[in-house]
XYZ file of C-alpha atoms in Angstrom:
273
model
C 2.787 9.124 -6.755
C 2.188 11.861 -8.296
C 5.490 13.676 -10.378
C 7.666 16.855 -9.048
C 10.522 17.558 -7.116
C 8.698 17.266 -3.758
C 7.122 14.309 -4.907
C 10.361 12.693 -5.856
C 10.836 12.188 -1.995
C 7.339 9.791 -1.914
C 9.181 8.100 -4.721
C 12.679 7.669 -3.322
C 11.040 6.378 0.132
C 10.504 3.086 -1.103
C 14.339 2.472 -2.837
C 16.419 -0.572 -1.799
C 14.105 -2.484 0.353
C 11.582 -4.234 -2.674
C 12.635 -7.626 -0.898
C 11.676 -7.112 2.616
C 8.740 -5.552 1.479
C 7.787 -8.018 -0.885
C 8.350 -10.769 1.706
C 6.229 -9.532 4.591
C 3.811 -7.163 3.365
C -0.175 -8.684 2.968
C -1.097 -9.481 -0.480
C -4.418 -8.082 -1.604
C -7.081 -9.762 0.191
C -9.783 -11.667 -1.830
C -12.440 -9.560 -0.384
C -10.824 -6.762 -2.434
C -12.096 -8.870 -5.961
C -15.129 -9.707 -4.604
C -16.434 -6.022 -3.531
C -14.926 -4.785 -6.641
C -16.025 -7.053 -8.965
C -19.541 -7.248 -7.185
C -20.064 -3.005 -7.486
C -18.972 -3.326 -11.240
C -21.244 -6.315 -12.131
C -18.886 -8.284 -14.178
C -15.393 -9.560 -13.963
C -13.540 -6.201 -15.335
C -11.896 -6.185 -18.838
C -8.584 -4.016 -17.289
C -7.658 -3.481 -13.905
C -5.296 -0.950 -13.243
C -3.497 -1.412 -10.160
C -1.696 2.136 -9.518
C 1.242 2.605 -6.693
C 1.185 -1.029 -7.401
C 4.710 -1.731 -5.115
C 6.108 -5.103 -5.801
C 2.663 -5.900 -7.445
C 1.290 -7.607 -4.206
C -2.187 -5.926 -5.148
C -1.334 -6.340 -9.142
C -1.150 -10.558 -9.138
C -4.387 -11.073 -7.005
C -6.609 -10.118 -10.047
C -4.266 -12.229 -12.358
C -7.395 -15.134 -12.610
C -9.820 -12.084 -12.025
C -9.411 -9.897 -15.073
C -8.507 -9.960 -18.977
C -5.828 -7.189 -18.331
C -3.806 -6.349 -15.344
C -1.667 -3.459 -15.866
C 0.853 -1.968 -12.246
C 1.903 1.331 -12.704
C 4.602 1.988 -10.285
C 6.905 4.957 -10.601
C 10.119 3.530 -8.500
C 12.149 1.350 -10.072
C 13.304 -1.150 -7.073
C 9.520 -2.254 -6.569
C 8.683 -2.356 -10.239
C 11.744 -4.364 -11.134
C 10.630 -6.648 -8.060
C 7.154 -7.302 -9.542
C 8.817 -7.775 -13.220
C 11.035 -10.165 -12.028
C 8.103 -12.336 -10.003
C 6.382 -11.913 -13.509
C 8.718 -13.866 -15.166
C 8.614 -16.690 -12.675
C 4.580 -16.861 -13.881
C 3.174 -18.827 -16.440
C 0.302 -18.126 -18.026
C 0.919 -14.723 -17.125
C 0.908 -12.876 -21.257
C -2.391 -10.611 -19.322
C -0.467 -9.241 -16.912
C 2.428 -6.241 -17.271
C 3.611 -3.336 -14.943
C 4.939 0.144 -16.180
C 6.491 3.449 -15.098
C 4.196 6.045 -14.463
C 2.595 8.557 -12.243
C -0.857 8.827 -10.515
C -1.488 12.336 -12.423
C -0.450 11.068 -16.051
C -0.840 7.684 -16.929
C -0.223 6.056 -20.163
C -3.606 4.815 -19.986
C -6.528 5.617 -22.661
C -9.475 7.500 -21.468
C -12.390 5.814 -20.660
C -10.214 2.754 -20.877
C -10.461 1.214 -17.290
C -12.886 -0.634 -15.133
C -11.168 -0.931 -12.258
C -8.605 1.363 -10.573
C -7.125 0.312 -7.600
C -4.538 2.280 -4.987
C -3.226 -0.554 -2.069
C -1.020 1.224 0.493
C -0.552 4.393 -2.135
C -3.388 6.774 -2.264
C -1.807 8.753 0.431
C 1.475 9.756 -1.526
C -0.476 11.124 -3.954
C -2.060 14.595 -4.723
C -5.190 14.024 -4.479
C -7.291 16.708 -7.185
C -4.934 15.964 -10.058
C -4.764 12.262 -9.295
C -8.725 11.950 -8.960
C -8.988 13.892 -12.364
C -6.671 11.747 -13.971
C -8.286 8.477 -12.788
C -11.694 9.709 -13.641
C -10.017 10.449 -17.272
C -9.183 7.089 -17.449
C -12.506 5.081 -16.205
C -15.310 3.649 -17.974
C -18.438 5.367 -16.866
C -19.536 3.038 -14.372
C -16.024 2.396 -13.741
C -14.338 1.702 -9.880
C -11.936 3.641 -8.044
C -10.809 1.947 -4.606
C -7.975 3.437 -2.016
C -7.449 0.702 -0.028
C -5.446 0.432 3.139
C -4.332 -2.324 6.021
C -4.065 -0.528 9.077
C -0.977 -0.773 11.156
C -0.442 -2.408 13.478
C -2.075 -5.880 12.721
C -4.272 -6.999 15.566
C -2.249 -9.193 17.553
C -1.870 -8.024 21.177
C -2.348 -4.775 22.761
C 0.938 -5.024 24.415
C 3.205 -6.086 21.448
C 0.830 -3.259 19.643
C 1.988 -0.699 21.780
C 5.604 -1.648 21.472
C 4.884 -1.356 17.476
C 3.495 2.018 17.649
C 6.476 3.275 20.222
C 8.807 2.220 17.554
C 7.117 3.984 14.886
C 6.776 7.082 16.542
C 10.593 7.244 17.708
C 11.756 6.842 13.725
C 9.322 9.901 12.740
C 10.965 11.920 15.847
C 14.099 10.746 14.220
C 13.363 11.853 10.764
C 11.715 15.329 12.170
C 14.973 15.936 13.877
C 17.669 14.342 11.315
C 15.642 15.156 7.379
C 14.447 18.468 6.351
C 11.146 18.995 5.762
C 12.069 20.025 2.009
C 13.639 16.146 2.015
C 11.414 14.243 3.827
C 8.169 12.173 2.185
C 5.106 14.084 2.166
C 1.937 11.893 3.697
C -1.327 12.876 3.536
C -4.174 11.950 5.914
C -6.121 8.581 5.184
C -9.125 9.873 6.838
C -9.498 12.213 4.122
C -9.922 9.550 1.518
C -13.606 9.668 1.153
C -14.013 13.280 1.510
C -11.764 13.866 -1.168
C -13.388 11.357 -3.724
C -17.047 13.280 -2.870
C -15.787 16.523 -3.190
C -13.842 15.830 -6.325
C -17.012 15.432 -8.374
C -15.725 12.997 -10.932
C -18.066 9.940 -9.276
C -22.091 9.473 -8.795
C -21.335 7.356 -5.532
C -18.457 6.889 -2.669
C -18.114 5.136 0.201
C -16.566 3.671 2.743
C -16.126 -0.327 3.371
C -14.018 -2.093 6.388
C -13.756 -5.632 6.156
C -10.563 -7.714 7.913
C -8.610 -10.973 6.584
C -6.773 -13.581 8.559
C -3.019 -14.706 7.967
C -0.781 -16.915 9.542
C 2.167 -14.870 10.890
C 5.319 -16.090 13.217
C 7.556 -13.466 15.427
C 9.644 -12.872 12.117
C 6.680 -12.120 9.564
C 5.715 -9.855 12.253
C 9.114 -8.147 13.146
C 9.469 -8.082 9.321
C 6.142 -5.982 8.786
C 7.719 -3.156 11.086
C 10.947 -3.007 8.964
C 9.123 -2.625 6.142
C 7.686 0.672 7.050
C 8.840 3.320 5.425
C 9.778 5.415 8.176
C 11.768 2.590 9.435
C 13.863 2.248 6.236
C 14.502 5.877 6.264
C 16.519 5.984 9.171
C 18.453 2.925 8.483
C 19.179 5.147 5.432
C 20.374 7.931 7.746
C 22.530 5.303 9.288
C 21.496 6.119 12.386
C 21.971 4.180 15.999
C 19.543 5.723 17.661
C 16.436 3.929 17.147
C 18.725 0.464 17.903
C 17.085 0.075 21.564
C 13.390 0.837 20.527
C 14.071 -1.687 17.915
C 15.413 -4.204 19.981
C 12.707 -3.981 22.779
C 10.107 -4.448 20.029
C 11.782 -7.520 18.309
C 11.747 -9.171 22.266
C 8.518 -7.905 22.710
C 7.167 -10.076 19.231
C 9.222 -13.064 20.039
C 8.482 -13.702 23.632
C 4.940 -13.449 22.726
C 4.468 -15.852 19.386
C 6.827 -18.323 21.737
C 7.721 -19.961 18.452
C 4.314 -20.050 17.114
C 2.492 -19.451 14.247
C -0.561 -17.734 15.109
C -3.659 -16.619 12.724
C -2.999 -12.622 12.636
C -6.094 -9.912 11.660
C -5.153 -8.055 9.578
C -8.122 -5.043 9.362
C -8.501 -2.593 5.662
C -10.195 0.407 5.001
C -11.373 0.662 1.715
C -12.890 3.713 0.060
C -14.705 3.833 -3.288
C -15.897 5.945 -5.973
C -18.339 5.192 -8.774
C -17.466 7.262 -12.173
């Protein structure tokens, strides 16, 4: 995230519910080390994992890399991946920070991989691209990657997913101003903005998918830890109660008690400095 007032909303979003999220949100998928570390032709020196959460995408490089620095500007998911970082051992390479997509306390040139999971679209995107390309090697990698939502599961549990996402933003349309609400910007214009930045000699655009075992409350659990979700519990409101509890019926009549192999499908787009 990048900093100002406005801004401050993108940061606030994400207070008071590190555990759920840390609990049911995907970690990185390997794919994202091999890719990276593939396009940079050597296991990178630092990776700096930025909008890093709880540090789900931060502790997948932690046998990948000689330095792993999170920068995470809100203070429930940083203290959430510091406190999983103490329960490490071996761990010395690893550390997470306060900081902002558009300063970082980061060197130039001092970076070989830069990684945004879940983030890149809280962010301004022309400062934030000038300020990672500040901080890359030449040759360095800048990835926005993103799980799409919701997992692949079933179109009709899918479809009771997406009607409960779309009654908590007609919620937050009608109950937050737009001065207070988080400002998200448009995943599709990832790539386009990474081109037309002109800090990188090459961009693209990879899809790949990963596999994970999931049972009616991982899956329930993913929906509550959207954003949008959280904000109207915030508001306190009753009104999304019935959407809510059609969905969680919905999940659990389906898995049955099961625990069925769930796709999970990213987006990932790139930039070579």
């Amino acid at each position: 995230m990048t900093q100002g007032s406005h801004s401050q909303n993108n940061i606030d979003r994400f207070s008071g519910f590190e555990n759920d999220y840390d609990q049911h949100r995907p970690k990185a998928p390997t794919a994202v080390i091999t890719i990276l570390t593939s396009y940079l032709g050597r296991s990178p020196e630092l990776v700096a994992d930025v909008g890093c959460g709880t540090g789900l995408s931060s502790f997948v490089w932690r046998e990948h890399a000689e330095r792993i620095i999170g920068i995470e500007p809100n203070d429930d998911m940083r203290g959430k991946a510091l406190s999983r970082l103490t329960e490490l051992t071996e761990a010395e390479h690893i550390s997470f920070v306060k900081g902002y997509s558009d300063k970082l306390p980061l060197d130039g040139e001092s970076v070989s991989v830069l990684t945004c999971s879940q983030s890149f679209h809280w962010m301004e995107p022309v400062s934030t691209l000038r300020e990672f390309a500040r901080v890359l090697q030449p040759g360095g990698i800048f990835a926005a990657y993103d799980c799409d939502w919701p997992p692949t599961l079933h179109w009709s549990v899918e479809a009771e997913y997406q009607q409960l996402i779309n009654h908590t933003e007609e919620i937050i349309a009608k109950r937050i101003p737009e001065k207070n609400r988080a400002s998200k910007r448009d995943k599709e214009q990832h790539l386009d903005q990474i081109r037309k930045s002109g800090h990188f000699r090459f961009a693209k655009e990879i899809v790949f998918h990963n596999m994970e075992p999931c049972n009616a409350e991982r899956y329930i659990g993913l929906a509550l830890s959207q954003g949008g979700i959280q904000a109207v519990f915030k508001l306190g409101s009753s009104e999304i109660h019935s959407t809510l509890q059609a969905f969680k019926s919905s999940v659990e009549r389906y898995f049955a008690g099961r625990i069925l192999e769930v796709m999970f499908s990213y987006r990932m787009r790139l930039g070579v400095k």
